[in-house]
């Protein structure tokens, strides 16, 4: 073996080692990154030397852990913590957790049951993207922010947005799967006026997200970007059952509002009321 081959081999071994120890602690089969100052722990990914996620079918995350004699409170599910973990089927998230970060459960295709902490304030971008077996979800009353694509690819048909939510990024749900969208009364930023089955930004009268049963109120003055858009993966599973009627008082229509909304080979068109 020449010198260059030895260097390459050492480099490969170092990469494998980094992959295997890309966390600060492992307790009872769950890996964590630790904040030694605040004594907080964040669940992180657990992979083998081939980069394949290795969490088990049922994951119960504890509210705290003991590591090297120190107690750490588990306060978040970190970025990509369970990314592409095909084995996981259910997860219980304790009330100590306040955030579910970006891509946390992205492409967990066999995940069917999720019990979200009652204290979660943020669900990040693509957090549950393409978790296609999740058929129901209850968002906690503490939730403040929902990220772009957070639940795109899930198959639940009803969603209630808690009154605590003050920030919704981009397109968080599938329009062609949802049949009911309700914003809880008392929300100061969003509403679902007149039982419209949509999310409307109250201050600007902009409809930011609709579904198959949306009835756009006359008070809506703008339909936001990608308001009825879907993901490529679900565009042929279920389409809109009817055309969407846009009231004549609507002033502006955002980009891509019906992007990927197809059923078979038929594109669904928008009609403007006179």
mmCIF file of N, CA, C and O in Angstrom, residues 57 88-91 108-114 131-137:
data_model
loop_
_atom_site.group_PDB
_atom_site.id
_atom_site.type_symbol
_atom_site.label_atom_id
_atom_site.label_comp_id
_atom_site.label_asym_id
_atom_site.label_seq_id
_atom_site.Cartn_x
_atom_site.Cartn_y
_atom_site.Cartn_z
ATOM 1 N N UNK A 57 -38.845 0.358 16.411
ATOM 2 C CA UNK A 57 -40.222 0.610 15.985
ATOM 3 C C UNK A 57 -40.944 1.583 16.901
ATOM 4 O O UNK A 57 -41.681 2.453 16.442
ATOM 5 N N UNK A 88 -39.185 3.097 12.508
ATOM 6 C CA UNK A 88 -40.015 3.710 13.540
ATOM 7 C C UNK A 88 -41.491 3.735 13.132
ATOM 8 O O UNK A 88 -41.841 4.122 12.026
ATOM 9 N N UNK A 89 -42.344 3.278 14.059
ATOM 10 C CA UNK A 89 -43.782 3.242 13.813
ATOM 11 C C UNK A 89 -44.567 4.142 14.773
ATOM 12 O O UNK A 89 -45.645 4.613 14.427
ATOM 13 N N UNK A 90 -44.043 4.350 15.955
ATOM 14 C CA UNK A 90 -44.733 5.220 16.904
ATOM 15 C C UNK A 90 -43.710 5.983 17.733
ATOM 16 O O UNK A 90 -42.606 5.491 17.989
ATOM 17 N N UNK A 91 -44.093 7.195 18.138
ATOM 18 C CA UNK A 91 -43.202 7.998 18.967
ATOM 19 C C UNK A 91 -44.029 8.775 19.982
ATOM 20 O O UNK A 91 -45.102 9.288 19.661
ATOM 21 N N UNK A 108 -40.228 9.396 7.352
ATOM 22 C CA UNK A 108 -40.478 8.224 8.204
ATOM 23 C C UNK A 108 -41.764 7.575 7.696
ATOM 24 O O UNK A 108 -42.856 7.798 8.246
ATOM 25 N N UNK A 109 -41.650 6.784 6.668
ATOM 26 C CA UNK A 109 -42.814 6.303 5.916
ATOM 27 C C UNK A 109 -43.671 5.313 6.684
ATOM 28 O O UNK A 109 -44.824 5.074 6.315
ATOM 29 N N UNK A 110 -43.157 4.706 7.733
ATOM 30 C CA UNK A 110 -43.943 3.745 8.503
ATOM 31 C C UNK A 110 -44.438 4.307 9.828
ATOM 32 O O UNK A 110 -45.047 3.583 10.620
ATOM 33 N N UNK A 111 -44.181 5.581 10.053
ATOM 34 C CA UNK A 111 -44.643 6.225 11.284
ATOM 35 C C UNK A 111 -46.157 6.430 11.218
ATOM 36 O O UNK A 111 -46.660 7.119 10.341
ATOM 37 N N UNK A 112 -46.877 5.821 12.150
ATOM 38 C CA UNK A 112 -48.339 5.895 12.137
ATOM 39 C C UNK A 112 -48.902 6.652 13.328
ATOM 40 O O UNK A 112 -49.992 7.219 13.259
ATOM 41 N N UNK A 113 -48.170 6.656 14.438
ATOM 42 C CA UNK A 113 -48.687 7.245 15.665
ATOM 43 C C UNK A 113 -47.698 8.256 16.233
ATOM 44 O O UNK A 113 -46.535 7.927 16.484
ATOM 45 N N UNK A 114 -48.181 9.493 16.429
ATOM 46 C CA UNK A 114 -47.344 10.542 16.999
ATOM 47 C C UNK A 114 -48.109 11.219 18.127
ATOM 48 O O UNK A 114 -49.191 11.761 17.923
ATOM 49 N N UNK A 131 -44.536 11.606 5.832
ATOM 50 C CA UNK A 131 -44.906 10.546 6.780
ATOM 51 C C UNK A 131 -46.295 10.085 6.361
ATOM 52 O O UNK A 131 -47.307 10.446 6.980
ATOM 53 N N UNK A 132 -46.340 9.309 5.313
ATOM 54 C CA UNK A 132 -47.586 9.030 4.590
ATOM 55 C C UNK A 132 -48.579 8.156 5.347
ATOM 56 O O UNK A 132 -49.723 7.999 4.917
ATOM 57 N N UNK A 133 -48.173 7.585 6.485
ATOM 58 C CA UNK A 133 -49.105 6.748 7.244
ATOM 59 C C UNK A 133 -49.709 7.479 8.443
ATOM 60 O O UNK A 133 -50.470 6.890 9.202
ATOM 61 N N UNK A 134 -49.381 8.756 8.605
ATOM 62 C CA UNK A 134 -49.996 9.532 9.679
ATOM 63 C C UNK A 134 -51.376 9.988 9.220
ATOM 64 O O UNK A 134 -51.499 10.833 8.343
ATOM 65 N N UNK A 135 -52.414 9.401 9.794
ATOM 66 C CA UNK A 135 -53.776 9.668 9.355
ATOM 67 C C UNK A 135 -54.524 10.621 10.280
ATOM 68 O O UNK A 135 -55.648 11.019 9.983
ATOM 69 N N UNK A 136 -53.925 10.977 11.401
ATOM 70 C CA UNK A 136 -54.552 11.954 12.296
ATOM 71 C C UNK A 136 -53.462 12.655 13.089
ATOM 72 O O UNK A 136 -52.400 12.074 13.357
ATOM 73 N N UNK A 137 -53.727 13.901 13.440
ATOM 74 C CA UNK A 137 -52.762 14.676 14.201
ATOM 75 C C UNK A 137 -53.515 15.692 15.060
ATOM 76 O O UNK A 137 -54.509 16.257 14.625
#
